[in-house]
mmCIF file of C-alpha atoms in Angstrom:
data_model
loop_
_atom_site.group_PDB
_atom_site.id
_atom_site.type_symbol
_atom_site.label_atom_id
_atom_site.label_comp_id
_atom_site.label_asym_id
_atom_site.label_seq_id
_atom_site.Cartn_x
_atom_site.Cartn_y
_atom_site.Cartn_z
ATOM 1 C CA PHE A 55 -29.356 -57.617 -60.947
ATOM 2 C CA GLN A 56 -29.116 -55.125 -57.866
ATOM 3 C CA ALA A 57 -28.777 -58.156 -55.699
ATOM 4 C CA GLU A 58 -25.568 -59.264 -57.613
ATOM 5 C CA ASP A 59 -24.336 -55.706 -57.352
ATOM 6 C CA GLY A 60 -24.420 -56.016 -53.590
ATOM 7 C CA ILE A 61 -22.589 -59.283 -53.731
ATOM 8 C CA ARG A 62 -19.970 -58.089 -56.226
ATOM 9 C CA ASP A 63 -19.599 -54.437 -53.980
ATOM 10 C CA ASP A 64 -19.230 -56.735 -50.497
ATOM 11 C CA LEU A 65 -16.572 -58.896 -52.390
ATOM 12 C CA VAL A 66 -14.515 -55.780 -53.274
ATOM 13 C CA THR A 67 -14.789 -54.535 -50.112
ATOM 14 C CA GLY A 68 -13.937 -57.723 -48.525
ATOM 15 C CA VAL A 69 -10.801 -58.312 -50.807
ATOM 16 C CA GLN A 70 -9.945 -54.624 -50.451
ATOM 17 C CA THR A 71 -10.129 -54.919 -46.583
ATOM 18 C CA CYS A 72 -7.779 -58.185 -46.580
ATOM 19 C CA ALA A 73 -5.314 -56.714 -49.094
ATOM 20 C CA LEU A 74 -4.325 -53.823 -46.378
ATOM 21 C CA PRO A 75 -3.347 -56.123 -43.786
ATOM 22 C CA ILE A 76 -1.403 -58.665 -45.822
ATOM 23 C CA PHE A 77 0.440 -55.800 -47.650
ATOM 24 C CA ALA A 78 1.469 -54.187 -44.299
ATOM 25 C CA LEU A 79 2.513 -57.936 -42.919
ATOM 26 C CA SER A 80 4.337 -58.361 -46.168
ATOM 27 C CA THR A 81 6.112 -55.253 -45.590
ATOM 28 C CA VAL A 82 7.053 -55.727 -42.517
ATOM 29 C CA ILE A 83 8.225 -59.138 -43.085
ATOM 30 C CA ALA A 84 10.310 -57.883 -45.709
ATOM 31 C CA LEU A 85 11.694 -55.322 -43.603
ATOM 32 C CA ILE A 86 12.556 -57.562 -40.813
ATOM 33 C CA ILE A 87 14.360 -60.121 -43.306
ATOM 34 C CA GLY A 88 16.066 -56.818 -44.702
ATOM 35 C CA ASN A 89 17.065 -55.637 -41.198
ATOM 36 C CA GLN A 90 18.702 -59.212 -40.423
ATOM 37 C CA ILE A 91 20.690 -59.157 -43.655
ATOM 38 C CA PHE A 92 21.823 -55.487 -42.901
ATOM 39 C CA ALA A 93 22.536 -56.719 -39.181
ATOM 40 C CA HIS A 94 24.688 -59.402 -40.547
ATOM 41 C CA TYR A 95 26.527 -57.371 -43.020
ATOM 42 C CA LEU A 96 26.937 -54.560 -40.326
ATOM 43 C CA LEU A 97 28.858 -57.914 -38.282
ATOM 44 C CA GLN A 98 31.197 -58.776 -40.782
ATOM 45 C CA SER A 99 32.009 -54.971 -41.653
ATOM 46 C CA SER A 100 32.863 -54.541 -38.085
ATOM 47 C CA GLU A 101 34.754 -57.657 -38.008
ATOM 48 C CA LYS A 102 36.879 -56.791 -41.244
ATOM 49 C CA ASP A 103 37.415 -53.117 -39.575
ATOM 50 C CA ALA A 104 38.563 -54.965 -36.468
ATOM 51 C CA ASN A 105 41.025 -56.942 -38.253
ATOM 52 C CA LEU A 106 42.189 -53.936 -40.385
ATOM 53 C CA ILE A 107 42.972 -51.935 -37.326
ATOM 54 C CA ASN A 108 44.481 -54.706 -35.605
ATOM 55 C CA LEU A 109 47.085 -55.421 -38.523
ATOM 56 C CA ALA A 110 47.842 -51.575 -38.717
ATOM 57 C CA GLY A 111 48.652 -51.733 -34.792
ATOM 58 C CA LYS A 112 50.751 -54.761 -35.741
ATOM 59 C CA GLN A 113 52.656 -52.902 -38.497
ATOM 60 C CA ARG A 114 53.541 -50.085 -35.789
ATOM 61 C CA THR A 115 54.770 -52.580 -33.208
ATOM 62 C CA LEU A 116 56.640 -54.362 -36.042
ATOM 63 C CA SER A 117 58.832 -51.412 -36.814
ATOM 64 C CA GLN A 118 59.572 -50.916 -33.224
ATOM 65 C CA LYS A 119 60.519 -54.408 -33.432
ATOM 66 C CA ILE A 120 62.617 -54.249 -36.273
ATOM 67 C CA ALA A 121 65.020 -51.269 -34.673
ATOM 68 C CA LEU A 122 65.307 -53.280 -31.372
ATOM 69 C CA GLU A 123 66.422 -56.135 -32.805
ATOM 70 C CA ALA A 124 68.666 -54.416 -35.217
ATOM 71 C CA HIS A 125 70.499 -53.066 -32.153
ATOM 72 C CA GLN A 126 70.403 -56.023 -30.488
ATOM 73 C CA SER A 127 72.197 -57.844 -33.413
ATOM 74 C CA LEU A 128 75.187 -55.780 -32.841
ATOM 75 C CA VAL A 129 75.977 -58.001 -29.780
ATOM 76 C CA ASP A 130 74.768 -61.342 -31.696
ATOM 77 C CA PHE A 131 74.817 -60.826 -35.572
ATOM 78 C CA ASN A 132 73.239 -64.258 -36.116
ATOM 79 C CA ARG A 133 70.285 -62.583 -34.735
ATOM 80 C CA TYR A 134 70.412 -60.122 -37.913
ATOM 81 C CA GLU A 135 68.461 -63.171 -39.884
ATOM 82 C CA PHE A 136 65.568 -62.554 -37.878
ATOM 83 C CA VAL A 137 65.553 -58.755 -38.461
ATOM 84 C CA LYS A 138 65.395 -59.552 -42.392
ATOM 85 C CA LYS A 139 62.758 -61.743 -42.073
ATOM 86 C CA GLU A 140 60.571 -59.447 -39.801
ATOM 87 C CA ALA A 141 61.418 -56.615 -42.401
ATOM 88 C CA LYS A 142 59.963 -58.873 -45.183
ATOM 89 C CA VAL A 143 56.914 -59.483 -43.036
ATOM 90 C CA TRP A 144 56.659 -55.825 -42.361
ATOM 91 C CA VAL A 145 56.722 -54.955 -45.931
ATOM 92 C CA SER A 146 54.269 -57.539 -46.875
ATOM 93 C CA THR A 147 51.907 -56.297 -44.358
ATOM 94 C CA HIS A 148 52.310 -52.506 -45.494
ATOM 95 C CA ASN A 149 51.157 -53.102 -49.070
ATOM 96 C CA PRO A 150 47.772 -54.599 -48.373
ATOM 97 C CA LEU A 151 46.936 -52.256 -45.587
ATOM 98 C CA ARG A 152 47.531 -49.389 -48.192
ATOM 99 C CA PHE A 153 46.282 -50.773 -51.441
ATOM 100 C CA GLY A 154 43.812 -53.759 -49.912
ATOM 101 C CA ASP A 155 44.161 -57.243 -50.655
ATOM 102 C CA GLU A 156 41.018 -59.547 -51.154
ATOM 103 C CA SER A 157 43.141 -62.508 -50.830
ATOM 104 C CA LEU A 158 43.642 -61.557 -47.211
ATOM 105 C CA SER A 159 40.167 -60.226 -46.772
ATOM 106 C CA ILE A 160 41.658 -56.604 -46.667
ATOM 107 C CA PRO A 161 39.263 -54.256 -48.780
ATOM 108 C CA TYR A 162 40.610 -51.238 -50.214
ATOM 109 C CA HIS A 163 38.347 -48.391 -49.371
ATOM 110 C CA ASN A 164 41.198 -46.098 -47.753
ATOM 111 C CA SER A 165 39.935 -42.271 -47.886
ATOM 112 C CA GLU A 166 42.046 -39.397 -48.955
ATOM 113 C CA THR A 167 43.484 -38.488 -45.599
ATOM 114 C CA LEU A 168 44.384 -42.195 -45.299
ATOM 115 C CA ILE A 169 45.935 -42.225 -49.015
ATOM 116 C CA GLN A 170 48.028 -39.061 -47.701
ATOM 117 C CA LEU A 171 48.912 -40.411 -44.497
ATOM 118 C CA PHE A 172 50.460 -43.741 -46.444
ATOM 119 C CA ASP A 173 52.193 -41.661 -48.837
ATOM 120 C CA GLU A 174 53.679 -39.453 -46.050
ATOM 121 C CA ILE A 175 55.429 -42.969 -44.486
ATOM 122 C CA ASN A 176 55.969 -44.653 -47.740
ATOM 123 C CA HIS A 177 59.508 -43.338 -48.031
ATOM 124 C CA HIS A 178 60.335 -44.663 -44.468
ATOM 125 C CA VAL A 179 59.242 -47.823 -45.207
ATOM 126 C CA LYS A 180 61.251 -48.094 -48.656
ATOM 127 C CA VAL A 181 64.332 -46.759 -46.729
ATOM 128 C CA LEU A 182 63.998 -49.079 -43.791
ATOM 129 C CA GLU A 183 63.471 -52.247 -45.926
ATOM 130 C CA HIS A 184 66.557 -51.181 -47.915
ATOM 131 C CA LEU A 185 68.882 -50.525 -44.670
ATOM 132 C CA VAL A 186 67.890 -53.608 -43.601
ATOM 133 C CA HIS A 187 68.854 -55.782 -46.150
ATOM 134 C CA VAL A 188 71.823 -53.715 -47.063
ATOM 135 C CA ALA A 189 73.974 -54.953 -44.134
ATOM 136 C CA GLU A 190 76.095 -57.977 -44.809
ATOM 137 C CA ASN A 191 78.048 -58.183 -41.801
ATOM 138 C CA GLU A 192 78.620 -56.825 -38.308
ATOM 139 C CA SER A 193 80.721 -53.771 -39.553
ATOM 140 C CA GLU A 194 78.161 -52.600 -42.123
ATOM 141 C CA LEU A 195 75.412 -53.033 -39.488
ATOM 142 C CA ALA A 196 77.156 -50.954 -36.972
ATOM 143 C CA VAL A 197 76.771 -48.299 -39.506
ATOM 144 C CA PHE A 198 73.399 -48.748 -40.739
ATOM 145 C CA VAL A 199 71.879 -49.330 -37.184
ATOM 146 C CA ASP A 200 71.170 -45.830 -35.970
ATOM 147 C CA MET A 201 69.715 -45.219 -39.621
ATOM 148 C CA ILE A 202 67.212 -48.257 -39.093
ATOM 149 C CA SER A 203 66.339 -46.760 -35.683
ATOM 150 C CA ASN A 204 65.879 -43.391 -37.181
ATOM 151 C CA GLU A 205 63.790 -44.508 -39.900
ATOM 152 C CA ALA A 206 61.673 -46.564 -37.505
ATOM 153 C CA ALA A 207 61.288 -43.591 -35.114
ATOM 154 C CA GLN A 208 59.841 -41.431 -38.012
ATOM 155 C CA PHE A 209 57.669 -44.144 -39.018
ATOM 156 C CA LEU A 210 56.098 -44.870 -35.719
ATOM 157 C CA PRO A 211 54.220 -41.505 -34.897
ATOM 158 C CA LYS A 212 53.075 -41.496 -38.770
ATOM 159 C CA MET A 213 51.692 -44.996 -38.345
ATOM 160 C CA ASP A 214 50.018 -43.919 -35.147
ATOM 161 C CA ARG A 215 48.026 -41.492 -37.176
ATOM 162 C CA ILE A 216 47.071 -44.076 -39.778
ATOM 163 C CA VAL A 217 45.786 -46.743 -37.109
ATOM 164 C CA GLN A 218 43.713 -43.666 -35.612
ATOM 165 C CA GLN A 219 42.470 -42.948 -38.611
ATOM 166 C CA PHE A 220 41.304 -46.284 -39.432
ATOM 167 C CA GLN A 221 39.619 -46.567 -36.040
ATOM 168 C CA ILE A 222 38.052 -43.046 -36.788
ATOM 169 C CA GLU A 223 36.615 -44.141 -40.045
ATOM 170 C CA ALA A 224 35.699 -47.411 -38.747
ATOM 171 C CA GLU A 225 33.492 -45.573 -36.137
ATOM 172 C CA GLU A 226 32.257 -43.332 -38.678
ATOM 173 C CA ARG A 227 30.963 -46.189 -40.865
ATOM 174 C CA HIS A 228 29.440 -48.021 -38.009
ATOM 175 C CA ALA A 229 27.497 -45.152 -37.047
ATOM 176 C CA GLN A 230 25.894 -44.791 -40.093
ATOM 177 C CA GLN A 231 25.045 -48.331 -40.238
ATOM 178 C CA GLU A 232 23.494 -48.379 -37.154
ATOM 179 C CA PHE A 233 21.511 -45.095 -38.320
ATOM 180 C CA PHE A 234 20.176 -47.059 -41.067
ATOM 181 C CA GLU A 235 19.204 -50.242 -38.927
ATOM 182 C CA ILE A 236 17.435 -48.214 -36.257
ATOM 183 C CA LEU A 237 15.420 -46.333 -39.249
ATOM 184 C CA MET A 238 14.624 -49.970 -40.827
ATOM 185 C CA THR A 239 13.232 -50.817 -37.514
ATOM 186 C CA ILE A 240 11.143 -47.826 -36.660
ATOM 187 C CA LEU A 241 9.688 -47.906 -40.331
ATOM 188 C CA SER A 242 8.830 -52.000 -39.243
ATOM 189 C CA VAL A 243 6.933 -50.593 -36.214
ATOM 190 C CA LEU A 244 5.440 -47.649 -37.639
ATOM 191 C CA ILE A 245 3.793 -49.936 -40.470
ATOM 192 C CA LEU A 246 2.795 -52.388 -37.779
ATOM 193 C CA GLY A 247 0.896 -49.414 -35.912
ATOM 194 C CA VAL A 248 -0.864 -48.861 -39.269
#
């Protein structure tokens, strides 16, 4: 019976000796796969942030374009239809930036700071949109063109702050994601070292 106990002890020790490297290797493989999945998520997140910042920058530029084109329409009123079209694009871009839009792959994750900044410019968006669409002829446009320029001028620095805030928040998210990725890599290396 003692021989059987010795064999049994050797088998248990052998299984325990094999189990530890298998567990460590499995854990490292799981961490590497997790790290790759996370890296893919990080790239997608960065791409969405870049698209969002780009769209916010275009929004800022469009406000300037609307004001400039409105002034140029004083010389050639036929150009004013273009101003109205640009204003529609401008407004249709504003809402997805403010509230997100899954169909445009614009997530809604605005911070309190961004919500407050959007609240500050919302008045300018509504007034500018109204002013652009209320002018029906050259004489009405002459009355409204300075108001359009004024609203666009007030909108611009506030939209600059929104673009900057989107950039700051994207960089913060990216830094947090990079930290987590580095942590997973260090954990993988430590397990390999064991």
